[in-house]
Amino acid sequence: MSGTYLGMPAFPEAAREAVGNETLRGNLRHATHTIRAKRAKAVTEVSDWTELREAGKRIKDHTLRHLDRYLEQLEESVTAAGGIVHWAADADEANEIVTQLVQMTGESEVVKVKSMATQEIGLNEALEAEGIHAYETDLAELIVQLGKDRPSHILVPAIHRNRGEIRDIFRAEMSEWGRPAPEGLTDTPAELAEAARLHLREKFLRAKVGISGANFMVAETGTLVVVESEGNGRMCLTLPETLISVVGIEKIVPTWRDLEVFLQTLPRSSTAERMNPYTSTWTGTTEQDGPSTFHLVLLDNGRTDTLADEVGRQALRCIRCSACLNVCPVYERAGGHAYGSVYPGPIGAILSPQLRGTGSEIDASLPYASSLCGACYEVCPVAIDIPEVLVHLRERVVEGGEVTREGNKVVLRPAKGHAAERAAMRAARWAFTHPGALRTGQRAASRTRRFHPRTLPGPGRAWSGTRDLPPVPAEPFRDWWLRTRGGKDGAK
Amino acid sequence: MRVALFLTCVNDTLYPDTGRAVVKLLTRLGVDVDFPMAQTCCGQAHYNTGYRHEAEPLARHFSDVFGEYEAIVTPSGSCGSMVRELYPRMGERARAEGRGDTLAATLAPVVPKTYELTEFLVDVLGVTDVGAYYPHTVTYHPTCHGLRGLGLGDRPRRLLQAVKGLELAELPGADECCGFGGTFALKNSDVSAAMGTDKVRNAESTGAEVLCAADNSCLMHIGGTMTRLRTGMRPVHIAEILASTEEEPAV
Ligand code: SF4
């Protein structure tokens, strides 16, 4: 069920359902507000946060500007360390590569951890189609998978579930997938965690192939880095004989030194921890230790095209900390599923329409899924100006323009359904560049004020369904000013 | 000092009382206020909805109308941030599109001279006690563009705290967006309404009679939600509170 959710309705419709779901709103509100407050505290503990944020931004920008060079360096160092590098231009190619790699091992089961990239490309479904079962081992991912559900948060994919729901899912589904839930399982966190641990342990010990993502890739040594809280990732990275890491090409940093910045900003921004409990790094293969075969699949899937966009490319700086989700008032009410992608919240609203294009209804609506309040930009540890990119993408939706798709420059036509709005914007622009016309309009509105409804027809109904309109005043300001000259020298 | 009042199209049309209050307040503080009649709209709604090319003529018009003044004062955090933050960006984008520096050069003069009202009072005039009297309990909502765009900080609260008779009640979740967001309120009305409702419920919990902000667009959304939820609270623009005196109190 995970992967790319094509055929999604536009954001407003998808959000409507979430807004009306009291349990969901309660779960989300509680979770986001708790982590929000903790993050703010964790950040104030660091005296040079502003500098760290700026450094993170610079390192990422520098890397992206020379991405070709660093990718080649990475390939060389991974190969030198005994790994095998594969390049995947898009989702299909990546899925094919991974499927073949698994088939070569003769296995029909894999354990997975920490990989949004594989959800982005729908790897689990692709594997399933070839008879290979993929087991998610991150606790929240496990809940999502057992619940035949979709992730709704970058860091806490099951944020939309509460403890009671999780217990029900464990009781009903675990036996289908492996070790059943213990008898009389309650919804206390300790019991739920223990049930998951037992269930997963069995899989770790059995699995011969592991699939992971990575938070960072260090070009100078070919090292991959995963930061996590549970330790399940470390099991996945070390126990299987074959490890396949699928990573977006933008996850590179030039040197180990650069990690210093992100290992401070990422945990504080994401889990509000000073340091995450587990940081695992692996470099190629090592005799008698860990997997004996290591494959790195470097995924493009729209990233190079995104890089070609001057304003939008900053989205590729993202380190997936999820701070922007936790602070976003729209995410808090709409929930993660409304964004129609494994990347929800503010970052999803700017990343998905760039990686996938603005062709579908959901992707064309995502740039509008924001009140532009700016809270996301304020918390982002790599200073992505999300509101700026949102407005830039809105422009692409309503005005069209030149974009890069699959390496080629193409001119997009404006998306459908904006004709009336465009006409209104043009008319308003005309009136606003003709002050006389504006005044005539204001006077007409004032003269007919008694007849104005407090509710609106047409698209305005959305407003007046839940709010009252202000009454139109008897006299617009400019007429008062003309009449009184600002109260200075009497009527004119 | 020749100061121009940029009232904004929304205030001019729907909230003339705010304009009258600004004129009264600044005149009381000895400022010579002018209202250039040719002014219209800064282009924010166009720009933020994705119609940057429709917003450009409005920005040019703004610069033509206001370019000559020493200072431009506006009682709107969001329109203020449009001029200060987004006009330079429009210039940059035009340059990136190969249209030279003309737009940037046209817009540049107005950018540093544009002040949101509370900024102008505190930073330019150097006052926090404007001699106002307003015997009501007030809670203050810092609007997003004022708070994060312009960085108004505690200027509005300092001004309010100095008002005689006014009791300031802290608003829980003050820096959370009210859900207006221009066309967002229309395009994502369910989410917008949910945000507005939470803002109003938080305001209600303070027991204040009045919710005050430095932007009538947000106040329109919050106020419309207040009457719909029958809270009995009123939205009031900060200019109207600051203009209120013992001799001529605002209601
Ligand atoms: S956009 Fe910034 S805040 Fe949001 S997930 Fe990415 S790095 Fe974190």
PDB file of C-alpha atoms and ligand atoms in Angstrom, chain A residues 154 266 269 315 317-325 346-348 350 376 379-384 386, ligand 1:
ATOM      1  CA  ILE A 154       8.673  11.349   7.825  1.00  0.00           C
ATOM      2  CA  LEU A 266      19.431  16.406  12.711  1.00  0.00           C
ATOM      3  CA  SER A 269      15.419  18.951  14.864  1.00  0.00           C
ATOM      4  CA  ALA A 315      14.429  21.444  -1.503  1.00  0.00           C
ATOM      5  CA  ARG A 317      19.067  20.306   0.920  1.00  0.00           C
ATOM      6  CA  CYS A 318      16.465  18.557   3.065  1.00  0.00           C
ATOM      7  CA  ILE A 319      17.856  16.156   5.661  1.00  0.00           C
ATOM      8  CA  ARG A 320      14.377  14.716   6.429  1.00  0.00           C
ATOM      9  CA  CYS A 321      14.307  15.788  10.028  1.00  0.00           C
ATOM     10  CA  SER A 322      10.539  16.430   9.960  1.00  0.00           C
ATOM     11  CA  ALA A 323      10.719  19.611  12.029  1.00  0.00           C
ATOM     12  CA  CYS A 324       8.691  21.413   9.382  1.00  0.00           C
ATOM     13  CA  LEU A 325       5.882  18.856   9.678  1.00  0.00           C
ATOM     14  CA  PRO A 346       5.686  21.409   4.020  1.00  0.00           C
ATOM     15  CA  ILE A 347       8.688  19.600   2.546  1.00  0.00           C
ATOM     16  CA  GLY A 348       6.367  17.180   0.753  1.00  0.00           C
ATOM     17  CA  ILE A 350       7.529  21.368  -2.392  1.00  0.00           C
ATOM     18  CA  CYS A 376       8.497  25.731   8.453  1.00  0.00           C
ATOM     19  CA  VAL A 379      12.601  25.692  12.059  1.00  0.00           C
ATOM     20  CA  CYS A 380      14.330  24.131   9.060  1.00  0.00           C
ATOM     21  CA  PRO A 381      17.903  23.210  10.077  1.00  0.00           C
ATOM     22  CA  VAL A 382      19.165  23.739   6.527  1.00  0.00           C
ATOM     23  CA  ALA A 383      17.195  26.951   6.005  1.00  0.00           C
ATOM     24  CA  ILE A 384      15.032  25.834   3.110  1.00  0.00           C
ATOM     25  CA  ILE A 386       9.725  26.569   1.862  1.00  0.00           C
TER      26      ILE A 386
HETATM   27  S1  SF4 C   1      12.570  20.737   4.888  1.00  0.00           S
HETATM   28 FE1  SF4 C   1      13.941  21.284   6.569  1.00  0.00          FE
HETATM   29  S2  SF4 C   1      12.627  21.054   8.385  1.00  0.00           S
HETATM   30 FE2  SF4 C   1      11.590  19.963   6.744  1.00  0.00          FE
HETATM   31  S3  SF4 C   1      12.275  17.843   6.906  1.00  0.00           S
HETATM   32 FE3  SF4 C   1      13.655  18.854   5.462  1.00  0.00          FE
HETATM   33  S4  SF4 C   1      15.357  19.567   6.683  1.00  0.00           S
HETATM   34 FE4  SF4 C   1      13.725  19.105   8.108  1.00  0.00          FE
END
